[in-house]
Steps between C-alpha positions, in 0.01 A plus 500: 500500500718421816835695560843303534600419860845642637728233660534492881886511487510823306268661748726396794819634338344835431393516858857449635656770278260750628566412859877564476442866419759518220454709189276358236686325228412496142203293410600162378366352182162373517499132567317249299134458584422232749265215438129573525342417832208262546166647378277649769147388566241626242329827586121536541287533181417849403138628474301401184511747226182660356301301236574588149233648271254253330601396156279563195229231439579261224272463198178283545537143392272341238166368639484126540236289323146496656433215738210255461162638628392371837160334557199735535404581857146437628244779450472745784170625646351834416552758769213531747448872451450577135396861543382772734183448703188619317389830654227451759568129553604353835595134529288419803582128503637214292373143509688169487634352178226365275218678681243741361366780720128443549222587741597855595230634732500787750268486799333807647766500774786496246602134514644386167439139402667345196581151379782302344356305209696201363843571660776264393496169686882525498492785756673340799601789726239582767383851585557671835221291657646174369239454223599370157339708225482225239123457472198723457503743794250748646658775706496854639753776573515492879562814702400740221206733444552566132261796507751681722804460278671835431516653154876458469586133514800272472500197273576143594813391309511260208570159659865398472562210742335158493306580817372826352396321181310228688311711754290818510705820519302807610592864544244537780343250737578129515327235287307259719370171362131459585441168321642278228353266241425161648458618862232294674484707820489191716250325276256793469561495122571127458587517130735795549476871431467573128454134405203450266289182510213388278143600577461190721820575692641155420797564272750781450469669162749786557784526751683800352445717808535839328356784716384813320249764620464584869197679638467584868155548653516642852293363786628752756819659624804289409298207370326384186488247218762476229364365171764366262466380141677179393578526130480164329264301278268430675557784745390589850485752782588473868379691804725535807402670826787726609579681824767767540730545799843653558641183347315556174205325337415150618255245358211385719517133403147441626358714220665415167355352181514450126176636351258263326439599135245228446423276205672702230796630696712802415816554299828692508393740772731789424479848647195652666365775719267560791178682416409819689242295692759244612460202266814351341493483120716225352591493130490180292772539238663232284428134432279532191586516131495878494321617189484144362209359696383330178788254556396415858272214394732372225597143591808526280644790700674391819504720810631422847300796635177364361587155638561628853175698497327181392661322797363768733145512360463125429742323735355153432487560122132413502449684170821445302370661180383822667731800476558699823295814445747785445214750516476421873839668552688830443289749692532736794395309812361694796539343844174566680468459877882532524507504882252217552559134569440416132616773260317462168672552163255649247599538135410838353411400144369846407856638532608294201702188426867537406846455656437723803809649662317738728190709560475814709172650621476878520369684810155533340479121555368456146778576251766231453812499280634162389822382335552205264840333532552346158649570160280750315284564803230759571438748780145468633264705714193376684232726646258333742136602505505521880780584740662195666322259262737365235248248363323739260646770279648611169832385356717729285821464299757778452586641157825699520640766268877551519650849513565620147858456381623357832645151552740537794348301792615750764316790335214345303145503635159390376147636497225254601157444352281248682302262280195341658490123452187391684295514817468174687426327827657198665184291502440518126866459413529193725208343312695543174813353656307193617416416138867407449529262796431196280718588198687196372829473314498542122719307260394685188651840573159651574422670830213565736656819630471857378734614223631819340234458232233500770647817649504675163143399430387614845672838460336544161155404629488196271257229618638224277694273733591131487256252643554342840798261497493210746308693762749783481247776547543680169211698360294324237518660156246777460470580869595837642842473661512567873791683666672192640815559298559832677530316832637159396751620238548861610819563306348371175194717556700811588727463199201443270343821630818699435673505839881491506624143539876558490626524860770252608514373857262759643566439869390654829257793499438699817370818664533647847145530633565805719680701234241409236201600710660827612591597143165408344254578780691760701486300823799579724658158566876531449706642785733793440405542136219636285451249218368655181615233255486125551593221263436138415842340448578189298809304397600355165763230559603444140449757223510253216284345228203724415650798682810524280398339168429833323143389434173605661426744781825455697826553313780560751874478463640165609783668694390378844261227391631220722529715813150648511368808672224668698211719379228698674152635422370817663163460669227731379142568605307180567830309533536488124838508323573625149878526484803270551841652567839337565652519848827304510657253259764234533836563335739279309873473451701287259712229661869545429538122504210365298385813316141428609270770634420456865284677756706733717516377859449861612173532309177305460506143374147385413287667771202291611330606827408868540386650831425870561590638844305766691764764417487424127818296472468157342640153569606288204572128526717346228463176308807565285832377372725589793653234721328675790175679420424826676214658693533864395357815654447773240413866549301621194535859618858515368348536154193710587 
């Protein structure tokens, strides 16, 4: 509050009295207060006071009514990595979307060839060399000697970007395209690599262009011929002369060809191997009626595969009522004179007729193990009479006995008993096959081909067979049955004799020649290691059907059935085997989105090709469910 102001006159009067120096008088009465003066200017604001303490929270209000649900969002994708990497596995490479890993082959110098079978034609991002990987492709890992890879390896990542999904990703080396389906090499293969024409070469009957097995036969340092299967119905095989430089492997376009399989052709050339004496062995797989050959000549049963084989064998339809002879197909075919101007495919009938995935000859050059890629298939063994001659020998089927009380695929093994089917030779078997060249279609449900009843009668030694039907070559009633069924319907014969016919998708089967010979014969062949045990490895792509139906010789848990696994058989004296043991299995996880079981991206998904390296590690090529299939390297020693 402001104080009252004293008037100017009063101040002056008091001043004069003092100046005169007289005695002070009595104080006069206090005068009335003067009027208030004009207000002064406002003073500056004082500093802010401190904040007061927070008040106590009020009580929560009542929840409002729920709002209307929004529309469902679109489903998300499962995460790429569903689990930890299976111990011992290294993801060596992944292939483009849609492709299967085929044709894995290691040369003596450590070059690794492998193919991209049926990649998606929607792949539109080129690789580092500017090549689109949207058609069947034959290639090699450039700049890598796989035999020199260290024990401790890194894995290539699971593809994440569009470029990674549409090209080859490799942990080591760089994938180099050697050739692609349809290449003409400047007109040297006028119809195009992998394109199959009829026996007269006038019309295309298959343009799928699916490369499978590769086999390299050396002609000297850094050069040789690459043989490649083309898996279609009808099928084929190519031979390309290759030369290696610092830039990689290059095709000598003056020396390329599609092999001539003659009048009857070949079919679904799947995997294969190169014999110890240097001849490629190609495997004729699918394209028949499986175990239902009795339907092959049924006019009321349609089949595009039968029709296309007819177009190959009879391109002018000169004999419209004659059925293409299915007994001319589904064998192991040896390529004789592989380095000559005219390599000659020779069908090895004595090794049996079935859906051949692969055959592998042991170092004794007589014993051969063979896989049947079919539902309820059989494992076979062939022993030639003479080394390096696969035209004469004895065919066996495997009877397996599962470990007592064990069903878990990762821990369950089998003992093997070999059942002899028959001894045969190519010349005699071919004479039986020729009897079916003139079979005509039936409209009455009958058949000229061999049946399950024939197999049962043969196995029982019964000589009562149906009479010849329409020139079909059956034995007349009362005659003694020959052994044709063992070589023309090998699965039927093996099953009738008691062999196990329950395997599902029995795929590649392989041995390392050096390790096998050192272990069995004691010959020192493997560097930096003394090999005392060697194995024949094989893959099962899909453990389903007869393997998990709780019936018969094989009764496994279905836990990993769709993902498959790898087995091995220890070689014994004479290159025999008597035991199957599991090596590595695929693994599953349950999708959090769909609830479906899926193969873990960090484990096997339907292994197909199997290759054994000099140091005992194995390569596994997938034909599985992943967006990008994998070429795995696995070290079996992690479990030894």
